[in-house]
Coordinates of C-alpha atoms in Angstrom, one line a residue:
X6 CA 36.7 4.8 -1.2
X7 CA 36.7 8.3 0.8
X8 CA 39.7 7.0 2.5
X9 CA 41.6 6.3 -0.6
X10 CA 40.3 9.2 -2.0
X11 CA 42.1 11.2 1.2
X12 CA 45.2 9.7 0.6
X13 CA 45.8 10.2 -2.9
X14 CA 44.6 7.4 -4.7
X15 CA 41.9 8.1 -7.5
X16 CA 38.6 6.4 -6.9
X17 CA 36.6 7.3 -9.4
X18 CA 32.6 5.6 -10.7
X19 CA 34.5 2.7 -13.0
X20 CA 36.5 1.3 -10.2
X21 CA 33.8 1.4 -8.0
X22 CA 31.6 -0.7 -9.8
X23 CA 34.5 -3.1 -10.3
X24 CA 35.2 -3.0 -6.5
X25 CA 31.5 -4.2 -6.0
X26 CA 31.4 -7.1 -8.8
X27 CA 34.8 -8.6 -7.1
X28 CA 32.9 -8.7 -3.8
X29 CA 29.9 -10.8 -5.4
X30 CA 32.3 -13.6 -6.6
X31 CA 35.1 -13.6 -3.6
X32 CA 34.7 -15.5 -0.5
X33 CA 33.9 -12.6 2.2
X34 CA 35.1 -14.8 5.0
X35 CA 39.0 -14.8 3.1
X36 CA 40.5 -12.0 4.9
X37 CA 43.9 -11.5 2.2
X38 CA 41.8 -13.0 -1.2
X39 CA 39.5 -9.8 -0.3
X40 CA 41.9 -7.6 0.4
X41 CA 43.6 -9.0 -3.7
X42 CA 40.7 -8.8 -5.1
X43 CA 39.8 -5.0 -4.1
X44 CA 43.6 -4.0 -4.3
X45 CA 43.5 -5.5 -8.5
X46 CA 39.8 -3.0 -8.7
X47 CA 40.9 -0.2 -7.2
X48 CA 44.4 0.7 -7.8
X49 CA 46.4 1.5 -11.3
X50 CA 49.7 1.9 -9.7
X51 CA 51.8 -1.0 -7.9
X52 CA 53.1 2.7 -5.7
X53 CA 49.9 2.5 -4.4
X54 CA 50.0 -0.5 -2.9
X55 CA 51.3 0.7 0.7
X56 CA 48.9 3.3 1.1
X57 CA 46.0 0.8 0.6
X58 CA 47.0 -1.8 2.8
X59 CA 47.3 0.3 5.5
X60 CA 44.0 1.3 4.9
X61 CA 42.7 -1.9 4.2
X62 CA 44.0 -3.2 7.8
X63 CA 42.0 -0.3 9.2
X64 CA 38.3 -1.2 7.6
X65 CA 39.0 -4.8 7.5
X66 CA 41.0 -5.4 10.9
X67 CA 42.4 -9.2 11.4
X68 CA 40.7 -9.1 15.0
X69 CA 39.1 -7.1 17.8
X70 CA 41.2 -6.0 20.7
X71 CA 43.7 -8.5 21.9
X72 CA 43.8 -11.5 19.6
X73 CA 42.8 -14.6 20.8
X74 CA 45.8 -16.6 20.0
X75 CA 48.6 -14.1 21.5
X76 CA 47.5 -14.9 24.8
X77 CA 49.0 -18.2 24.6
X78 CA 52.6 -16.6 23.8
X79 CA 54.8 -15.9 26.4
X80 CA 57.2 -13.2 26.7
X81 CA 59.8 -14.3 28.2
X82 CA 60.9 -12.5 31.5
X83 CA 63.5 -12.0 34.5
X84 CA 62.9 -13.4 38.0
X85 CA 62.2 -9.9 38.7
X86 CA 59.5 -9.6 36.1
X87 CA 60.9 -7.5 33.9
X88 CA 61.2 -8.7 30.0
X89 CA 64.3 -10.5 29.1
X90 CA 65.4 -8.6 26.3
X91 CA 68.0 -11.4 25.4
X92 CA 65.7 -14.5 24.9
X93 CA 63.0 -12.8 23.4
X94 CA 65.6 -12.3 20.6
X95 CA 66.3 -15.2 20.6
X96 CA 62.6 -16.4 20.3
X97 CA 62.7 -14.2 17.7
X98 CA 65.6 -15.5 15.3
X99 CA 64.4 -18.8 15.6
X100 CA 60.8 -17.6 14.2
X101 CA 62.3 -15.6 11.6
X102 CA 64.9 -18.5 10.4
X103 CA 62.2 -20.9 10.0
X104 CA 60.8 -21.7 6.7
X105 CA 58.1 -19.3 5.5
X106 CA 54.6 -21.2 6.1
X107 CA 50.9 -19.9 7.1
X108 CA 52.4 -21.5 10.5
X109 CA 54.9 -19.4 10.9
X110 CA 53.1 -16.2 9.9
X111 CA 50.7 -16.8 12.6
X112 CA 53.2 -17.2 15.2
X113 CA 55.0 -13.9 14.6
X114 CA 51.9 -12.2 14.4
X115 CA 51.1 -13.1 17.7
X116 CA 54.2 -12.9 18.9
X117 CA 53.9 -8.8 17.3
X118 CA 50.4 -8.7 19.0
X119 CA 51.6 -9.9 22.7
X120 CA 55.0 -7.7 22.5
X121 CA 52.3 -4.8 22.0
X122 CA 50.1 -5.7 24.2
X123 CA 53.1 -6.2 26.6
X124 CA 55.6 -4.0 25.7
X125 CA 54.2 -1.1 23.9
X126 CA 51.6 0.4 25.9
X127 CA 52.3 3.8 27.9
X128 CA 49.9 6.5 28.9
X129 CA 49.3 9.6 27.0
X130 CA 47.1 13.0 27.9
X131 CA 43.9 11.0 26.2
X132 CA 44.5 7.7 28.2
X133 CA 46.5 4.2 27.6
X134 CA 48.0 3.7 24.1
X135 CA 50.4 2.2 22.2
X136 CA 53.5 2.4 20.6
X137 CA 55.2 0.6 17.8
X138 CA 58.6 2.4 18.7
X139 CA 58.0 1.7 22.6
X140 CA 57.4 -2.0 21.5
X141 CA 60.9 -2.2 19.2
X142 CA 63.1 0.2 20.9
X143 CA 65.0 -2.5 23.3
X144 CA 64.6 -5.4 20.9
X145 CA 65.8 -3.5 17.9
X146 CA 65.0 -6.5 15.3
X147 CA 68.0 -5.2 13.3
X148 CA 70.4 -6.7 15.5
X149 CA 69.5 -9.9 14.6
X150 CA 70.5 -9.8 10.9
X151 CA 73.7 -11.3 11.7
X152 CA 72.2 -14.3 13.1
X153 CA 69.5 -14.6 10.7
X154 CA 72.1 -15.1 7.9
X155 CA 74.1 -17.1 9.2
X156 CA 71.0 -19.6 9.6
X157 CA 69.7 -18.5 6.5
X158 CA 73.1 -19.4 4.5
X159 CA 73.4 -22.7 6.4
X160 CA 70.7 -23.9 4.5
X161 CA 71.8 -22.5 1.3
X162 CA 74.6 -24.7 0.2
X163 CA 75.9 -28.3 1.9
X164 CA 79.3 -28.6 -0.4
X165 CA 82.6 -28.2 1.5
X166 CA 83.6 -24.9 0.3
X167 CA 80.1 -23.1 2.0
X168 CA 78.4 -20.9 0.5
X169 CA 79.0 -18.9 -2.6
X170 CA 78.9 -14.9 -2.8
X171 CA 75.9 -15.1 -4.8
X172 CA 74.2 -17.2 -2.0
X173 CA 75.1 -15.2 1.1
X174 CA 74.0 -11.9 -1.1
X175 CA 71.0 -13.7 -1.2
X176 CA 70.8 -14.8 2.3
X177 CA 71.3 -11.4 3.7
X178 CA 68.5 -10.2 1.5
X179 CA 66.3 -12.4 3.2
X180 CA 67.3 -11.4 6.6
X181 CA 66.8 -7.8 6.1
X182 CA 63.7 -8.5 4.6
X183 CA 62.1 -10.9 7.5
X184 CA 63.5 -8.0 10.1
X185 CA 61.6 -5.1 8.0
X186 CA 58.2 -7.8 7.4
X187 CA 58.6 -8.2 11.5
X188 CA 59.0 -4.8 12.3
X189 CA 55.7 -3.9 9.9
X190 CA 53.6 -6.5 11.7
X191 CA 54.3 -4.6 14.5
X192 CA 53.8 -1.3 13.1
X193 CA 50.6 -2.7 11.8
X194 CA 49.0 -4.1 15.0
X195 CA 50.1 -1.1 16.5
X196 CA 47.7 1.0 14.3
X197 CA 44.8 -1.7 14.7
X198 CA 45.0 -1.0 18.6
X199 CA 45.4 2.5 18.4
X200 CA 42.2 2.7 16.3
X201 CA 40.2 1.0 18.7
X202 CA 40.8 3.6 20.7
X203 CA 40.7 7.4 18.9
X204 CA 39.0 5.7 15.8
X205 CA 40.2 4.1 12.1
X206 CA 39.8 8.0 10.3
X207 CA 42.2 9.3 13.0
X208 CA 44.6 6.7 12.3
X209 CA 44.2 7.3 8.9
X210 CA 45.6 11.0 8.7
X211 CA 48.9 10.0 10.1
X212 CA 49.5 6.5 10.5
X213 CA 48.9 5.3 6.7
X214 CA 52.0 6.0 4.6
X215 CA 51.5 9.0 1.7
X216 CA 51.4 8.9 -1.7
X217 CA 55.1 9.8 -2.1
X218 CA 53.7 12.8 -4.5
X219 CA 51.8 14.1 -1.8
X220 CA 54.9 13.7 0.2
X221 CA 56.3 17.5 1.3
X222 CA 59.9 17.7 -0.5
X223 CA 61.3 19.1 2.8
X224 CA 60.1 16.2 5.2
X225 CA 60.4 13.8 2.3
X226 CA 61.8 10.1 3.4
X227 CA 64.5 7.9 1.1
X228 CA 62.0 5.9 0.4
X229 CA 59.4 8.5 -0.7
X230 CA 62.3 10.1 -2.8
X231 CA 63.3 7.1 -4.6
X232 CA 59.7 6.4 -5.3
X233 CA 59.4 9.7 -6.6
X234 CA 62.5 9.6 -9.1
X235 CA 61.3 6.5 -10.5
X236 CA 57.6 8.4 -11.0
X237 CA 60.0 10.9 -12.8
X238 CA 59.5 9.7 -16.6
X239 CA 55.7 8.9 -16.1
X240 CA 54.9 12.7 -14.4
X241 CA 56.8 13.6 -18.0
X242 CA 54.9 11.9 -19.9
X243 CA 52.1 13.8 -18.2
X244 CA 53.8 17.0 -18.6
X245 CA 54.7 16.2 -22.6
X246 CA 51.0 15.6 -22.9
X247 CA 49.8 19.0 -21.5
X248 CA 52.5 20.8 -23.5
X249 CA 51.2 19.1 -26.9
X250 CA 48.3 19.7 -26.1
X251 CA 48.7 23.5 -25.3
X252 CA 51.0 23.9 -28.5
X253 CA 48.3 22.6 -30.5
X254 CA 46.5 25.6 -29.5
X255 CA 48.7 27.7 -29.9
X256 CA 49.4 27.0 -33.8
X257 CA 46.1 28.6 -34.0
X258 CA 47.7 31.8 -33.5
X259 CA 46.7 35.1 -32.2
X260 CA 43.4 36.7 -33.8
X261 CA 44.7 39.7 -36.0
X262 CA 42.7 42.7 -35.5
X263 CA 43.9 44.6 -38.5
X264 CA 43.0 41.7 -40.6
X265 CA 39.5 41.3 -39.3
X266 CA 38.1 44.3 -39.2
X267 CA 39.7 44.8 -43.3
X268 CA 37.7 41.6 -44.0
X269 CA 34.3 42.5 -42.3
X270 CA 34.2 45.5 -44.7
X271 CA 32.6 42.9 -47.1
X272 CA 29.8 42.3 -44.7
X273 CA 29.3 45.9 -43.7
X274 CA 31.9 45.8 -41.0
X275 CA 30.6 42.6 -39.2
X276 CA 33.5 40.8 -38.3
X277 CA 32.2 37.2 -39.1
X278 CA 35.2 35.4 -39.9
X279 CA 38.3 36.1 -38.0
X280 CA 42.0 36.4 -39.3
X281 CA 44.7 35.2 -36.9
X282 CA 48.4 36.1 -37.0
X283 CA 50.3 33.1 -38.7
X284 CA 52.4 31.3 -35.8
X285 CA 55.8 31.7 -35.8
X286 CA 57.2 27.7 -35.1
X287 CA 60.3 27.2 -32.6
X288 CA 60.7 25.9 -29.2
X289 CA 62.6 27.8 -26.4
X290 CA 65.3 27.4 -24.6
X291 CA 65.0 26.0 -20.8
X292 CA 67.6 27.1 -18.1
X293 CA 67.8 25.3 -14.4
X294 CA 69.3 27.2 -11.5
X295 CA 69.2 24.7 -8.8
X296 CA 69.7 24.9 -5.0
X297 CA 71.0 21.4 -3.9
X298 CA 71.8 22.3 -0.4
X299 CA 70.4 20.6 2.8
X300 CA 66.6 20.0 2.7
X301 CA 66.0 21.3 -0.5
X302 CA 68.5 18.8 -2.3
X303 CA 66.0 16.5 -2.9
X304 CA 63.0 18.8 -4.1
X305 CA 65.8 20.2 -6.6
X306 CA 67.4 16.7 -7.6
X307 CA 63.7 15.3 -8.7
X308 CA 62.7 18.7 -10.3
X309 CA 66.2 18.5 -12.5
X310 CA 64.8 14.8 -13.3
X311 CA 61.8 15.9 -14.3
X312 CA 62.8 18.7 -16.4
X313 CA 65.9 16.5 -17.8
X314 CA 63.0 13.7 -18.8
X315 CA 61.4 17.1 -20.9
X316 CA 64.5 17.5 -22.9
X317 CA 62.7 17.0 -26.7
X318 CA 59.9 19.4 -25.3
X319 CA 62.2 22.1 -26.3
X320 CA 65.3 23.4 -28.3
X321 CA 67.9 22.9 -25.2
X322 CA 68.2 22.7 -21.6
X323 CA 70.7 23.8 -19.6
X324 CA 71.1 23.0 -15.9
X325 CA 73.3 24.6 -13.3
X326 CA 73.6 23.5 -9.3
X327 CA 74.7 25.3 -6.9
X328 CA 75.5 25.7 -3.4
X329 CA 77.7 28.4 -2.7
X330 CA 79.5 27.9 -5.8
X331 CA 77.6 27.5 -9.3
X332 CA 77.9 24.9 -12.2
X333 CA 76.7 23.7 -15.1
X334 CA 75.3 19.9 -14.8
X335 CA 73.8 19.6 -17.5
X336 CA 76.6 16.5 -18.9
X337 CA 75.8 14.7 -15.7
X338 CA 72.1 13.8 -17.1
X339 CA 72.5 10.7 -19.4
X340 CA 71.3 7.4 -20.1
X341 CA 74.3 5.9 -18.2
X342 CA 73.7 7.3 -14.5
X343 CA 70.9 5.8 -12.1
X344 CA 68.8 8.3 -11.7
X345 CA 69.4 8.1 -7.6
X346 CA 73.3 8.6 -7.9
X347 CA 73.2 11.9 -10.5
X348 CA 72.9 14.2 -6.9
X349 CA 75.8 12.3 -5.9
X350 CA 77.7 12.9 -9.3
X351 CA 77.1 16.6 -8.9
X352 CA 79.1 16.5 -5.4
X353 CA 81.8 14.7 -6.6
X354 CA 82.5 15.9 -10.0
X355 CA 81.1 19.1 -9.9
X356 CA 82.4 22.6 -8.3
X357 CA 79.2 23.9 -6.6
X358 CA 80.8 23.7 -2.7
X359 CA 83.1 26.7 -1.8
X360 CA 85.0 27.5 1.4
X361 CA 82.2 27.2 3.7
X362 CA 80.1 24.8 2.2
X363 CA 76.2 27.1 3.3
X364 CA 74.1 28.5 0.5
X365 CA 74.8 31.6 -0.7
X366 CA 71.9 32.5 -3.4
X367 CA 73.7 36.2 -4.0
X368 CA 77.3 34.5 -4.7
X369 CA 75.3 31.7 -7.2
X370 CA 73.5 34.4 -8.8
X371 CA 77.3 36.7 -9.7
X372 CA 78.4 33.7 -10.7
X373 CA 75.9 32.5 -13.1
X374 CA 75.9 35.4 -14.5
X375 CA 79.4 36.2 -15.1
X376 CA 80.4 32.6 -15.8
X377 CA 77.8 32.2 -18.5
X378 CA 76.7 35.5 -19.7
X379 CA 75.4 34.0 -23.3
X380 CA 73.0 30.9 -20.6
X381 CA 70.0 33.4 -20.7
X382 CA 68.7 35.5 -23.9
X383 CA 66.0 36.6 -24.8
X384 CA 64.6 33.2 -25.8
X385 CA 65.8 31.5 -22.4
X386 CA 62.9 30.8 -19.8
X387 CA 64.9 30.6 -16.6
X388 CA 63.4 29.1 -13.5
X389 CA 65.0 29.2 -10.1
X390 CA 65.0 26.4 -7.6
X391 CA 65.4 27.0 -3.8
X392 CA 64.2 28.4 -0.3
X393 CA 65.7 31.9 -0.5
X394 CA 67.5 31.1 3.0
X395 CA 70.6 33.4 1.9
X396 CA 72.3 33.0 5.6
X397 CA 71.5 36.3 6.0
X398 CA 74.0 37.1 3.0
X399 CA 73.8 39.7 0.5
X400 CA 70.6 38.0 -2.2
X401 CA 72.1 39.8 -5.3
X402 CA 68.9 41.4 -6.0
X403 CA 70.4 43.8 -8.9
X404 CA 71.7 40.8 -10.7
X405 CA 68.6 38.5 -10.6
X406 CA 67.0 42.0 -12.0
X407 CA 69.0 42.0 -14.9
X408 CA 68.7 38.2 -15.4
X409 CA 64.9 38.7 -15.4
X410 CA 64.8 41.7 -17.9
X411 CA 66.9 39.5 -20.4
X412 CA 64.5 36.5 -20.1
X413 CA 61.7 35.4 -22.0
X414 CA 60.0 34.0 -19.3
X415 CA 61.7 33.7 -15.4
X416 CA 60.0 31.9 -12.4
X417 CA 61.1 30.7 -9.2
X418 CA 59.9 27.6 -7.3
X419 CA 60.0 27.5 -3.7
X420 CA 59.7 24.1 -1.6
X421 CA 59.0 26.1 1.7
X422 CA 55.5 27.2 2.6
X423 CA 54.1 30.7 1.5
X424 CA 53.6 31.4 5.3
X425 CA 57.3 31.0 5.5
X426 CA 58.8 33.3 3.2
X427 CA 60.4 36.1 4.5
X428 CA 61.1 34.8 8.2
X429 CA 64.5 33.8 9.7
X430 CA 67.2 34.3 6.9
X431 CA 64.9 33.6 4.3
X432 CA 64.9 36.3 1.3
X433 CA 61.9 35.2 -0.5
X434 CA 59.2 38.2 -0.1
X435 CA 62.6 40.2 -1.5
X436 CA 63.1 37.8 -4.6
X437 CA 59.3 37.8 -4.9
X438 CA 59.2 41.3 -5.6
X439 CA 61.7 41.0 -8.7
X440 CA 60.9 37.4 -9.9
X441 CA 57.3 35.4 -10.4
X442 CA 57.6 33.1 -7.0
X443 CA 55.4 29.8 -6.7
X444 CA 55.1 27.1 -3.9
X445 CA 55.8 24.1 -4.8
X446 CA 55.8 22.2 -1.7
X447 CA 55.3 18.4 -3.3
X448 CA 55.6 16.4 -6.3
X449 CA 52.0 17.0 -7.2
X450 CA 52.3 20.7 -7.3
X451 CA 55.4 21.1 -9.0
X452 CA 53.7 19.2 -11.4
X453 CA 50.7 21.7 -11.7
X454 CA 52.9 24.3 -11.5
X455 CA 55.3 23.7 -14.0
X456 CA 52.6 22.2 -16.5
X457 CA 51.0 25.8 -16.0
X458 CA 54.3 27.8 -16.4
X459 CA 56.5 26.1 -19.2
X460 CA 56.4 27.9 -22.5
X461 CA 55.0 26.3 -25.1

């Protein structure tokens, strides 16, 4: 449960107490309906799946040390006694054609275990170890897609005219599939080895895959990313929640000091009941300034999600991108575009590349502001998105200044680490001195973040 805990799933007493009751009624000896059974107890998201198996193969390892059965598979191997590269393929694609059985999961599994045992071990400053990328890098499983479909269609359709489109489409989803399964058994015994040797909690810290909210927006993978836009409308709904809840309080209103103290003259100037200022009612305005250049393209492309999915929170939003040239996005967010092509939208059909194509936060700023003078009044909160690497180019501190003053409320969110601010070309300690600067270096603390700072 620590483990989980580490990693980002939430544990808490409940599923705890459900973990143990499945253990009483499963059959302990079932390595996969324990590892069902725990995942159904423990998890509320299927995006938590990854992260638990991983850890799951680390408590509950499928064998110790070299598995029995992979001794009895035999890599194939030159007269000289080096591996032949070309028939293990082979070996291979005739595995992964075959028909998905228990059999056949078996026999690539020890097939992953013996290229590991074989093929993937080199020696590091602690001793031998293991490699899942030493084990791959001369197979390289994706090569065999090609040969995988054309098995796979074979068996798709017997009429003259072959196979269909539909069929092959699905037929090369299958191959890529087996070739990514493959290539995760082998990833997976990898870790299992490894452990054996610097321990499972070792492993853990860098060999289990992250929550993708955890994830840090400027190392984020594709896969983390697209995990996180399609989070996008449930973080909202968390976000909408925290908003309600703080603009309940706030109808409250204000305690009125004038108004109290004139009421406690009745009770001898006790103030026992308090008069508050009458709320005034209206949401604000929201405006987006986004940085969608390099590394921060995809910390700014979910944050414009996340606001976009905010819209009824308040009276509008308005989104601009920018690289070295500023634009306003804000038509590109509909109900039409998949949420993983609107960044690709704002290339195409937008004008936020100039000349050179290299931020320029200084040249976004003039622009925003001379472009769009009526974007920010005095019931606009603006919030910045970006590093603050300027390319050692003039920041436009003057105009960010005025921008400020005529804002409600104006905040910047910064992807890159605090420690990092001001080194290289990075303007951010300068910015920070004129605007309210936060790190928001993942998904979980731009939530926080912006929960905290949106006006209610």
């Amino acid at each position: 449960m620590e483990a989980l805990r580490g990693r980002g799933i939430p544990v808490g007493p409940s599923e705890t107490v459900d973990a143990g009751q499945v253990l009483t009624v499963l059959d302990l000896m079932d390595r996969e309906m324990l590892r069902e059974g725990l995942a159904c107890a423990l998890l509320r998201r299927t995006s938590q799946r990854a992260t638990f198996d991983g850890l799951f193969d680390l408590w509950f390892p499928a064998a110790q040390g070299e598995r029995a059965g992979a001794a009895e598979v035999e890599i194939p191997r030159k007269p000289d006694g080096e591996v032949d590269i070309i028939e293990l393929r082979k070996m291979l694609a005739e595995l992964l054609v075959a028909d998905p059985s228990g059999e056949r999961t078996r026999q690539l599994q020890e097939l992953a275990a013996q290229m590991v045992e074989q093929m993937g071990q080199y020696r590091s400053a602690n001793g031998p170890s293991f490699s899942a990328y030493q084990t791959l890098k001369e197979v390289q499983p994706e090569l065999l897609v090609s040969k995988l479909l054309a098995g796979l269609a074979a068996g798709l359709d017997d009429s003259d005219a072959g196979p269909s489109e539909f069929d092959s489409e699905i037929a090369r989803r299958a191959a890529r599939r087996r070739v990514k399964d493959f290539r995760a058994t082998v990833e997976a015994e990898t870790r299992r080895r490894v452990a054996e040797r610097i321990g499972r909690d070792r492993v853990a810290t860098y060999g289990v895959q992250r929550q993708a909210e955890d994830a840090d927006f400027l190392r984020i993978s594709e896969n983390e990313l697209g995990e996180l836009r399609r989070s996008s409308h449930r973080l909202a709904r968390v976000l909408a929640s925290r908003l309600a809840a703080r603009r309940r309080r706030a109808r409250r209103g204000e305690i009125d000091l004038r108004k109290t103290l004139r009421k406690s003259m009745s009770t001898g100037g006790v103030p026992i009941k308090l008069a508050a200022r009458k709320p005034r009612p209206g949401r604000p305005d929201l405006v987006l300034l986004c940085d969608i250049s390099g590394s921060v393209a995809g910390f700014s492309s979910f944050t414009m999600l996340l606001v976009d999915a905010l819209r009824e929170q308040f009276s509008r939003v308005r989104i601009f991108a920018f690289v070295d040239r500023v634009d306003e996005v804000t038509h590109l967010f509909d109900q039409v575009t998949p949420l993983d092509q609107v960044t690709r939208r704002i290339f195409t059909e937008a004008k936020v590349v100039g000349v050179e194509g290299h931020s320029d936060y200084g040249s976004a700023l003039e622009g925003f502001a001379e472009n769009w003078p009526d974007a920010v009044t005095s019931r606009t909160s603006l919030l910045i998105l970006g590093d603050a690497r300027t390319n050692y180019r003039d920041p436009a501190l003057d105009t960010l200044r005025q921008l400020v003053q005529v804002a409600k409320h104006a905040y910047w969110l910064n992807p890159e680490a605090e420690k990092m601010w001001g080194t290289g070309d990075s303007a951010a300690k300068r910015y920070a001195e004129v605007i309210e600067m936060h790190e928001c270096r993942s998904a979980k603390q731009l939530t926080a973040v912006v929960g905290r700072l949106l006006p209610v």
